[in-house]
Amino acid sequence: MVCVLGIETSCDETACAVVEERTVLSSVIASQIEIHQRFGGVVPEVAAREHVLSINTVLEQALAQSGCGWREIDAIAVTLGPGLIGAILTGVTAAKTLALVHAKPLVGVHHLEGHIYSAFLAEPSLEPPFVCLLVSGGHTSLVQVAAHGAYKTLGQTRDDAVGEAFDKVARLMGLGYPGGPAVQKMAQGGDPQRFLLPRGTVSEPFDTSFSGLKTAVARLLQKQPDLNPADLCASFEWTVAEILAQRVQLALEHTGLDTVIVAGGVSANRRLRERITSLGIKEGWRVIFPPMRFCTDNAAMIACAGVERFRRGEVTPLDAGVFSRASLS
Ligand code: KG4
Ligand code: ZN
């Protein structure tokens, strides 16, 4: 049984977790949302400084709650990127120091690989191959997972990530940050058919585009300042769910696979969950969403990805660098 300590600091959550195989022994997250809220978004320098302040406490709590001592920890997994460089450096420096002091192997993890592995925390029996729809604040892509660590990006967004579109629409409507949960709350009871919004047609079948959708929302708000915000949010959510469901359907037809996982912060969205779940029932697919608390950034998913990398004998040298951008494949 492989037991891994995970560390994640790529954006605005300081997170540490201990995972044994696919079982979460502890997961601690210190969210900075309240600090960034007054700026309407994440301020990179502030995020890095907050990680420095929180990391030791979060680490101590995660170890204590797991009931594990250093003897039980086989490896330390950490997000090397993509994300905010100053923020990532905090977690990576902590991980490297711990690896050195406690003589444990370091395992570098790609943040998006971490999101994919959050699905294994919901369904420990899951094994590749499957298709993953990755929908976060920074990324929107369809990935074919052929085997552990073998990724093929089928398509991605041409402009805004879907979470970014939620955040921008929320800002336009004065709903606050982060936008996803705020838009979801406002959409409750709204009419999803009230506004016909563009679906961002692009030439590549698996790619998406969300900037036109965001602009259409901005124009509507300008033209009809007294429109019903619940209807607009519901229509926006509905359009996003339709766009993504259509790409998933195409990807499963193209690959011949029958398992799809949806991961990343936007996988917490209720309407998206309902849309893909009902499509899955109709088409006979196995559909997996991460548990709600592992949809947005956390360290359990990083540790879980680390378990597989460690099992394959992949160890990251202590002089490894960090990166702000890089696709999975
Ligand atoms: O995966 P994540 O925590 O961070 C990144 O790796 O980017 O995703 C954060 C994104 C934000 O854009 C946030 O607005 C969105 O996920 N989000 C949601 C919901 N909860 C979080 N979007 C729609 N509905 C939600 N319930
Ligand atoms: Zn993320």
Tab-separated table of C-alpha atoms and ligand atoms in Angstrom:
chain	number	residue	atom	x	y	z
A	1	MET	CA	0.000	0.000	0.000
A	2	VAL	CA	1.532	3.273	-1.144
A	3	CYS	CA	1.007	6.279	1.135
A	4	VAL	CA	1.709	9.768	-0.247
A	5	LEU	CA	1.693	13.272	1.233
A	6	GLY	CA	0.353	15.757	-1.343
A	7	ILE	CA	0.976	19.515	-1.472
A	8	GLU	CA	-0.944	21.916	-3.730
A	9	THR	CA	-0.424	25.698	-3.855
A	10	SER	CA	-0.873	26.569	-7.543
A	11	CYS	CA	-3.583	29.203	-7.070
A	12	ASP	CA	-5.496	30.428	-4.027
A	13	GLU	CA	-5.811	27.302	-1.854
A	14	THR	CA	-3.030	26.121	0.436
A	15	ALA	CA	-3.655	22.392	0.590
A	16	CYS	CA	-2.014	19.308	2.076
A	17	ALA	CA	-3.384	15.753	2.177
A	18	VAL	CA	-2.370	12.200	2.913
A	19	VAL	CA	-3.673	9.511	0.566
A	20	GLU	CA	-3.142	5.758	0.812
A	21	GLU	CA	-3.691	4.221	-2.624
A	22	ARG	CA	-7.086	5.837	-3.419
A	23	THR	CA	-8.268	6.412	0.123
A	24	VAL	CA	-8.037	9.915	1.578
A	25	LEU	CA	-6.656	9.741	5.129
A	26	SER	CA	-6.718	13.534	5.507
A	27	SER	CA	-7.294	16.609	3.365
A	28	VAL	CA	-6.783	20.119	4.705
A	29	ILE	CA	-7.436	23.243	2.634
A	30	ALA	CA	-6.812	26.834	3.736
A	31	SER	CA	-8.786	28.950	1.278
A	32	GLN	CA	-7.711	32.497	0.494
A	33	ILE	CA	-11.013	33.365	-1.176
A	34	GLU	CA	-11.988	35.964	1.437
A	35	ILE	CA	-8.664	37.761	1.016
A	36	HIS	CA	-8.927	37.947	-2.785
A	37	GLN	CA	-12.650	38.750	-2.809
A	38	ARG	CA	-12.084	42.451	-2.211
A	39	PHE	CA	-9.897	42.587	-5.368
A	40	GLY	CA	-12.476	40.693	-7.482
A	41	GLY	CA	-9.965	37.969	-8.366
A	42	VAL	CA	-6.724	36.291	-7.322
A	43	VAL	CA	-3.756	38.663	-6.831
A	44	PRO	CA	-0.634	36.508	-7.491
A	45	GLU	CA	1.734	38.215	-5.001
A	46	VAL	CA	-0.878	38.129	-2.251
A	47	ALA	CA	-1.527	34.438	-2.969
A	48	ALA	CA	2.183	33.555	-2.687
A	49	ARG	CA	2.526	35.423	0.612
A	50	GLU	CA	-0.564	33.762	2.074
A	51	HIS	CA	0.762	30.317	1.110
A	52	VAL	CA	3.962	31.078	3.024
A	53	LEU	CA	1.904	32.018	6.089
A	54	SER	CA	-0.378	28.954	5.970
A	55	ILE	CA	1.702	26.069	4.678
A	56	ASN	CA	3.223	24.892	7.968
A	57	THR	CA	-0.091	24.837	9.832
A	58	VAL	CA	-1.901	23.101	6.969
A	59	LEU	CA	0.867	20.515	6.747
A	60	GLU	CA	0.821	19.809	10.476
A	61	GLN	CA	-2.977	19.432	10.446
A	62	ALA	CA	-2.927	17.086	7.455
A	63	LEU	CA	-0.313	14.838	9.052
A	64	ALA	CA	-2.051	14.839	12.450
A	65	GLN	CA	-5.490	14.074	10.972
A	66	SER	CA	-4.113	11.236	8.844
A	67	GLY	CA	-2.743	9.447	11.886
A	68	CYS	CA	0.473	8.866	9.913
A	69	GLY	CA	3.989	9.588	11.063
A	70	TRP	CA	6.846	10.235	8.639
A	71	ARG	CA	7.669	6.527	8.728
A	72	GLU	CA	4.377	5.714	6.998
A	73	ILE	CA	4.826	8.297	4.225
A	74	ASP	CA	6.413	6.749	1.107
A	75	ALA	CA	6.719	9.891	-1.020
A	76	ILE	CA	5.879	13.592	-1.253
A	77	ALA	CA	3.852	14.694	-4.278
A	78	VAL	CA	3.651	18.350	-5.232
A	79	THR	CA	2.161	20.463	-8.022
A	80	LEU	CA	4.998	21.756	-10.239
A	81	GLY	CA	2.608	23.682	-12.544
A	82	PRO	CA	0.740	25.093	-14.327
A	83	GLY	CA	-0.430	28.006	-12.208
A	84	LEU	CA	0.902	31.131	-10.505
A	85	ILE	CA	4.682	30.817	-10.274
A	86	GLY	CA	5.156	32.512	-6.894
A	87	ALA	CA	2.343	30.434	-5.421
A	88	ILE	CA	3.661	27.145	-6.846
A	89	LEU	CA	7.192	27.916	-5.614
A	90	THR	CA	5.951	28.064	-2.020
A	91	GLY	CA	4.553	24.529	-2.112
A	92	VAL	CA	7.470	23.147	-4.116
A	93	THR	CA	10.031	24.653	-1.731
A	94	ALA	CA	8.177	23.124	1.213
A	95	ALA	CA	7.992	19.748	-0.532
A	96	LYS	CA	11.689	19.746	-1.482
A	97	THR	CA	12.713	20.698	2.052
A	98	LEU	CA	10.592	17.927	3.572
A	99	ALA	CA	11.926	15.424	1.024
A	100	LEU	CA	15.476	16.329	1.966
A	101	VAL	CA	14.958	16.391	5.733
A	102	HIS	CA	12.946	13.161	5.901
A	103	ALA	CA	14.786	11.380	3.057
A	104	LYS	CA	11.615	10.790	1.009
A	105	PRO	CA	11.317	10.746	-2.787
A	106	LEU	CA	9.783	13.828	-4.414
A	107	VAL	CA	7.114	13.270	-7.071
A	108	GLY	CA	6.214	16.243	-9.270
A	109	VAL	CA	2.620	16.323	-10.519
A	110	HIS	CA	0.955	18.335	-13.298
A	111	HIS	CA	-1.998	20.196	-11.781
A	112	LEU	CA	-4.384	18.935	-14.478
A	113	GLU	CA	-3.232	15.366	-13.938
A	114	GLY	CA	-4.197	15.950	-10.309
A	115	HIS	CA	-7.704	17.000	-11.362
A	116	ILE	CA	-8.020	13.817	-13.442
A	117	TYR	CA	-7.053	11.730	-10.414
A	118	SER	CA	-9.778	13.345	-8.295
A	119	ALA	CA	-12.126	10.934	-10.114
A	120	PHE	CA	-10.321	7.948	-8.564
A	121	LEU	CA	-11.250	9.328	-5.136
A	122	ALA	CA	-14.922	8.939	-6.126
A	123	GLU	CA	-14.538	5.515	-7.763
A	124	PRO	CA	-11.503	3.586	-6.518
A	125	SER	CA	-12.268	0.805	-9.025
A	126	LEU	CA	-11.808	3.196	-11.975
A	127	GLU	CA	-9.067	2.288	-14.452
A	128	PRO	CA	-8.109	3.823	-17.813
A	129	PRO	CA	-8.994	4.012	-20.633
A	130	PHE	CA	-11.511	6.823	-20.326
A	131	VAL	CA	-12.222	10.327	-21.560
A	132	CYS	CA	-11.849	13.271	-19.209
A	133	LEU	CA	-13.615	16.593	-19.588
A	134	LEU	CA	-11.397	19.016	-17.671
A	135	VAL	CA	-13.183	22.207	-16.738
A	136	SER	CA	-11.403	24.572	-14.374
A	137	GLY	CA	-10.705	28.258	-13.913
A	138	GLY	CA	-7.637	28.113	-16.146
A	139	HIS	CA	-8.337	25.216	-18.513
A	140	THR	CA	-11.034	23.601	-20.600
A	141	SER	CA	-9.983	20.475	-22.426
A	142	LEU	CA	-11.006	17.018	-23.485
A	143	VAL	CA	-8.347	14.458	-22.708
A	144	GLN	CA	-8.161	10.820	-23.737
A	145	VAL	CA	-6.539	8.868	-20.910
A	146	ALA	CA	-5.208	5.671	-22.503
A	147	ALA	CA	-3.318	4.449	-19.428
A	148	HIS	CA	-1.969	5.907	-16.182
A	149	GLY	CA	0.156	8.880	-17.244
A	150	ALA	CA	-0.696	8.518	-20.970
A	151	TYR	CA	-2.674	11.555	-22.072
A	152	LYS	CA	-3.829	12.765	-25.454
A	153	THR	CA	-5.478	16.173	-25.602
A	154	LEU	CA	-8.347	15.898	-28.085
A	155	GLY	CA	-9.368	19.542	-27.869
A	156	GLN	CA	-9.235	22.653	-25.770
A	157	THR	CA	-10.628	26.143	-25.539
A	158	ARG	CA	-9.543	28.690	-28.117
A	159	ASP	CA	-9.927	31.570	-25.668
A	160	ASP	CA	-11.478	31.700	-22.187
A	161	ALA	CA	-11.603	28.668	-19.918
A	162	VAL	CA	-15.134	27.787	-18.866
A	163	GLY	CA	-14.488	28.666	-15.199
A	164	GLU	CA	-13.079	31.982	-16.366
A	165	ALA	CA	-16.322	32.585	-18.311
A	166	PHE	CA	-18.316	31.919	-15.120
A	167	ASP	CA	-16.044	34.331	-13.216
A	168	LYS	CA	-16.330	37.059	-15.893
A	169	VAL	CA	-20.117	36.754	-16.162
A	170	ALA	CA	-20.376	36.973	-12.375
A	171	ARG	CA	-18.218	40.101	-12.403
A	172	LEU	CA	-20.348	41.685	-15.183
A	173	MET	CA	-23.440	41.001	-13.086
A	174	GLY	CA	-21.857	42.160	-9.838
A	175	LEU	CA	-22.204	38.727	-8.226
A	176	GLY	CA	-18.704	38.564	-6.729
A	177	TYR	CA	-15.802	36.120	-6.771
A	178	PRO	CA	-15.489	33.172	-7.366
A	179	GLY	CA	-18.110	33.402	-10.059
A	180	GLY	CA	-19.108	29.758	-10.542
A	181	PRO	CA	-20.925	29.197	-7.244
A	182	ALA	CA	-22.413	32.740	-7.429
A	183	VAL	CA	-23.834	32.201	-10.932
A	184	GLN	CA	-25.169	28.770	-9.911
A	185	LYS	CA	-26.945	30.285	-6.904
A	186	MET	CA	-28.441	33.138	-8.942
A	187	ALA	CA	-29.586	30.686	-11.653
A	188	GLN	CA	-31.815	28.814	-9.221
A	189	GLY	CA	-35.420	29.133	-10.328
A	190	GLY	CA	-34.398	31.011	-13.486
A	191	ASP	CA	-35.677	30.094	-16.958
A	192	PRO	CA	-32.801	28.455	-18.911
A	193	GLN	CA	-34.619	29.019	-22.213
A	194	ARG	CA	-35.254	32.734	-21.675
A	195	PHE	CA	-32.163	33.922	-23.594
A	196	LEU	CA	-30.748	32.224	-26.665
A	197	LEU	CA	-26.977	32.557	-26.318
A	198	PRO	CA	-24.211	31.682	-28.837
A	199	ARG	CA	-22.468	28.318	-28.510
A	200	GLY	CA	-19.107	29.469	-29.858
A	201	THR	CA	-18.751	27.377	-33.011
A	202	VAL	CA	-15.151	26.539	-33.907
A	203	SER	CA	-13.744	24.523	-36.803
A	204	GLU	CA	-11.992	21.844	-34.709
A	205	PRO	CA	-14.694	19.473	-33.397
A	206	PHE	CA	-13.340	19.073	-29.855
A	207	ASP	CA	-12.303	22.689	-29.310
A	208	THR	CA	-14.481	25.227	-27.548
A	209	SER	CA	-14.773	29.010	-27.408
A	210	PHE	CA	-16.412	30.895	-24.568
A	211	SER	CA	-15.457	34.517	-25.240
A	212	GLY	CA	-18.430	35.099	-27.589
A	213	LEU	CA	-20.802	33.747	-24.954
A	214	LYS	CA	-19.370	36.123	-22.364
A	215	THR	CA	-19.635	39.058	-24.805
A	216	ALA	CA	-23.258	38.149	-25.587
A	217	VAL	CA	-24.031	38.285	-21.850
A	218	ALA	CA	-22.305	41.701	-21.615
A	219	ARG	CA	-24.347	43.043	-24.578
A	220	LEU	CA	-27.611	41.774	-23.117
A	221	LEU	CA	-26.845	43.483	-19.807
A	222	GLN	CA	-26.110	46.740	-21.636
A	223	LYS	CA	-29.272	46.606	-23.746
A	224	GLN	CA	-31.605	45.377	-21.001
A	225	PRO	CA	-30.245	46.529	-17.641
A	226	ASP	CA	-33.481	45.508	-15.919
A	227	LEU	CA	-33.494	41.903	-17.193
A	228	ASN	CA	-34.116	39.054	-14.754
A	229	PRO	CA	-30.629	37.993	-13.518
A	230	ALA	CA	-31.867	34.497	-12.584
A	231	ASP	CA	-33.019	33.911	-16.171
A	232	LEU	CA	-29.719	35.169	-17.570
A	233	CYS	CA	-27.628	32.988	-15.232
A	234	ALA	CA	-29.817	29.948	-15.940
A	235	SER	CA	-29.536	30.536	-19.712
A	236	PHE	CA	-25.763	30.962	-19.433
A	237	GLU	CA	-25.371	27.757	-17.385
A	238	TRP	CA	-27.652	25.864	-19.754
A	239	THR	CA	-25.652	26.988	-22.821
A	240	VAL	CA	-22.357	25.995	-21.157
A	241	ALA	CA	-23.772	22.562	-20.274
A	242	GLU	CA	-25.015	22.068	-23.866
A	243	ILE	CA	-21.639	23.034	-25.371
A	244	LEU	CA	-19.747	20.668	-23.067
A	245	ALA	CA	-22.221	17.778	-23.365
A	246	GLN	CA	-21.977	17.945	-27.155
A	247	ARG	CA	-18.142	17.757	-27.022
A	248	VAL	CA	-18.269	14.815	-24.611
A	249	GLN	CA	-20.662	12.934	-26.877
A	250	LEU	CA	-18.400	13.508	-29.859
A	251	ALA	CA	-15.309	12.425	-27.915
A	252	LEU	CA	-16.888	9.166	-26.783
A	253	GLU	CA	-18.080	8.409	-30.304
A	254	HIS	CA	-14.640	9.229	-31.718
A	255	THR	CA	-12.666	7.143	-29.212
A	256	GLY	CA	-15.166	4.306	-28.882
A	257	LEU	CA	-14.806	4.558	-25.097
A	258	ASP	CA	-17.763	4.378	-22.726
A	259	THR	CA	-16.417	5.983	-19.563
A	260	VAL	CA	-16.243	9.721	-19.009
A	261	ILE	CA	-15.032	11.617	-15.993
A	262	VAL	CA	-15.643	15.321	-15.473
A	263	ALA	CA	-13.048	17.108	-13.338
A	264	GLY	CA	-11.895	20.612	-12.346
A	265	GLY	CA	-13.681	23.350	-10.404
A	266	VAL	CA	-16.609	23.638	-12.834
A	267	SER	CA	-17.414	19.919	-12.352
A	268	ALA	CA	-19.079	21.125	-9.137
A	269	ASN	CA	-21.744	22.826	-11.260
A	270	ARG	CA	-25.142	21.247	-10.655
A	271	ARG	CA	-26.563	21.864	-14.116
A	272	LEU	CA	-23.479	20.423	-15.816
A	273	ARG	CA	-23.616	17.368	-13.551
A	274	GLU	CA	-27.287	16.810	-14.357
A	275	ARG	CA	-26.792	17.301	-18.102
A	276	ILE	CA	-23.866	14.885	-18.468
A	277	THR	CA	-25.386	12.366	-16.048
A	278	SER	CA	-28.668	12.219	-17.977
A	279	LEU	CA	-26.826	11.984	-21.303
A	280	GLY	CA	-24.763	9.140	-19.838
A	281	ILE	CA	-27.907	7.264	-18.784
A	282	LYS	CA	-29.344	7.656	-22.284
A	283	GLU	CA	-26.130	6.566	-24.019
A	284	GLY	CA	-25.166	3.832	-21.542
A	285	TRP	CA	-21.892	5.432	-20.406
A	286	ARG	CA	-20.215	5.223	-17.042
A	287	VAL	CA	-20.117	8.843	-15.823
A	288	ILE	CA	-17.943	9.844	-12.874
A	289	PHE	CA	-17.712	13.162	-11.067
A	290	PRO	CA	-15.273	13.778	-8.198
A	291	PRO	CA	-16.770	14.125	-4.721
A	292	MET	CA	-17.826	17.793	-4.318
A	293	ARG	CA	-14.985	18.653	-1.934
A	294	PHE	CA	-12.418	17.399	-4.469
A	295	CYS	CA	-13.813	19.278	-7.508
A	296	THR	CA	-12.000	22.528	-6.764
A	297	ASP	CA	-8.290	22.661	-5.925
A	298	ASN	CA	-7.140	20.278	-3.195
A	299	ALA	CA	-4.074	18.196	-2.352
A	300	ALA	CA	-5.773	14.784	-2.161
A	301	MET	CA	-5.963	14.671	-5.956
A	302	ILE	CA	-2.250	15.571	-6.192
A	303	ALA	CA	-1.365	12.826	-3.692
A	304	CYS	CA	-3.537	10.326	-5.595
A	305	ALA	CA	-1.743	11.141	-8.875
A	306	GLY	CA	1.522	10.884	-6.921
A	307	VAL	CA	0.651	7.347	-5.774
A	308	GLU	CA	0.514	6.151	-9.409
A	309	ARG	CA	3.701	7.993	-10.432
A	310	PHE	CA	5.563	6.633	-7.409
A	311	ARG	CA	4.344	3.107	-8.205
A	312	ARG	CA	5.806	3.500	-11.697
A	313	GLY	CA	9.125	4.438	-10.092
A	314	GLU	CA	9.002	8.056	-11.231
A	315	VAL	CA	10.971	10.280	-8.894
A	316	THR	CA	11.519	13.992	-9.488
A	317	PRO	CA	15.007	15.388	-8.850
A	318	LEU	CA	15.294	17.988	-6.091
A	319	ASP	CA	16.543	20.606	-8.565
A	320	ALA	CA	13.406	20.304	-10.741
A	321	GLY	CA	11.918	23.604	-11.871
A	322	VAL	CA	8.334	24.849	-11.800
A	323	PHE	CA	6.232	25.989	-14.772
A	324	SER	CA	3.379	28.438	-15.257
A	325	ARG	CA	2.030	26.921	-18.491
A	326	ALA	CA	2.152	23.518	-20.125
A	327	SER	CA	-0.488	21.226	-21.542
A	328	LEU	CA	-0.737	17.621	-20.400
A	329	SER	CA	0.318	16.106	-23.717
B	1	KG4	O1	-10.106	23.740	-10.459
B	1	KG4	P1	-10.239	25.045	-9.799
B	1	KG4	O2	-10.466	25.085	-8.314
B	1	KG4	O3	-8.988	25.940	-10.063
B	1	KG4	C1	-8.268	25.904	-11.249
B	1	KG4	O4	-7.450	24.968	-11.428
B	1	KG4	O5	-8.539	26.804	-12.085
B	1	KG4	O6	-11.429	25.795	-10.538
B	1	KG4	C2	-11.872	27.053	-10.164
B	1	KG4	C3	-12.987	27.477	-11.101
B	1	KG4	C4	-13.429	28.925	-10.899
B	1	KG4	O7	-13.468	29.561	-12.158
B	1	KG4	C5	-14.815	28.795	-10.281
B	1	KG4	O8	-15.666	29.875	-10.618
B	1	KG4	C6	-15.288	27.484	-10.879
B	1	KG4	O9	-14.148	26.660	-10.882
B	1	KG4	N1	-16.377	26.865	-10.101
B	1	KG4	C7	-17.634	26.664	-10.571
B	1	KG4	C8	-18.398	26.112	-9.486
B	1	KG4	N2	-17.549	25.985	-8.416
B	1	KG4	C9	-16.322	26.438	-8.818
B	1	KG4	N3	-18.177	26.919	-11.773
B	1	KG4	C10	-19.482	26.624	-11.935
B	1	KG4	N4	-20.274	26.122	-10.963
B	1	KG4	C11	-19.775	25.845	-9.734
B	1	KG4	N5	-20.567	25.337	-8.780
B	2	ZN	ZN	-7.388	23.403	-10.429
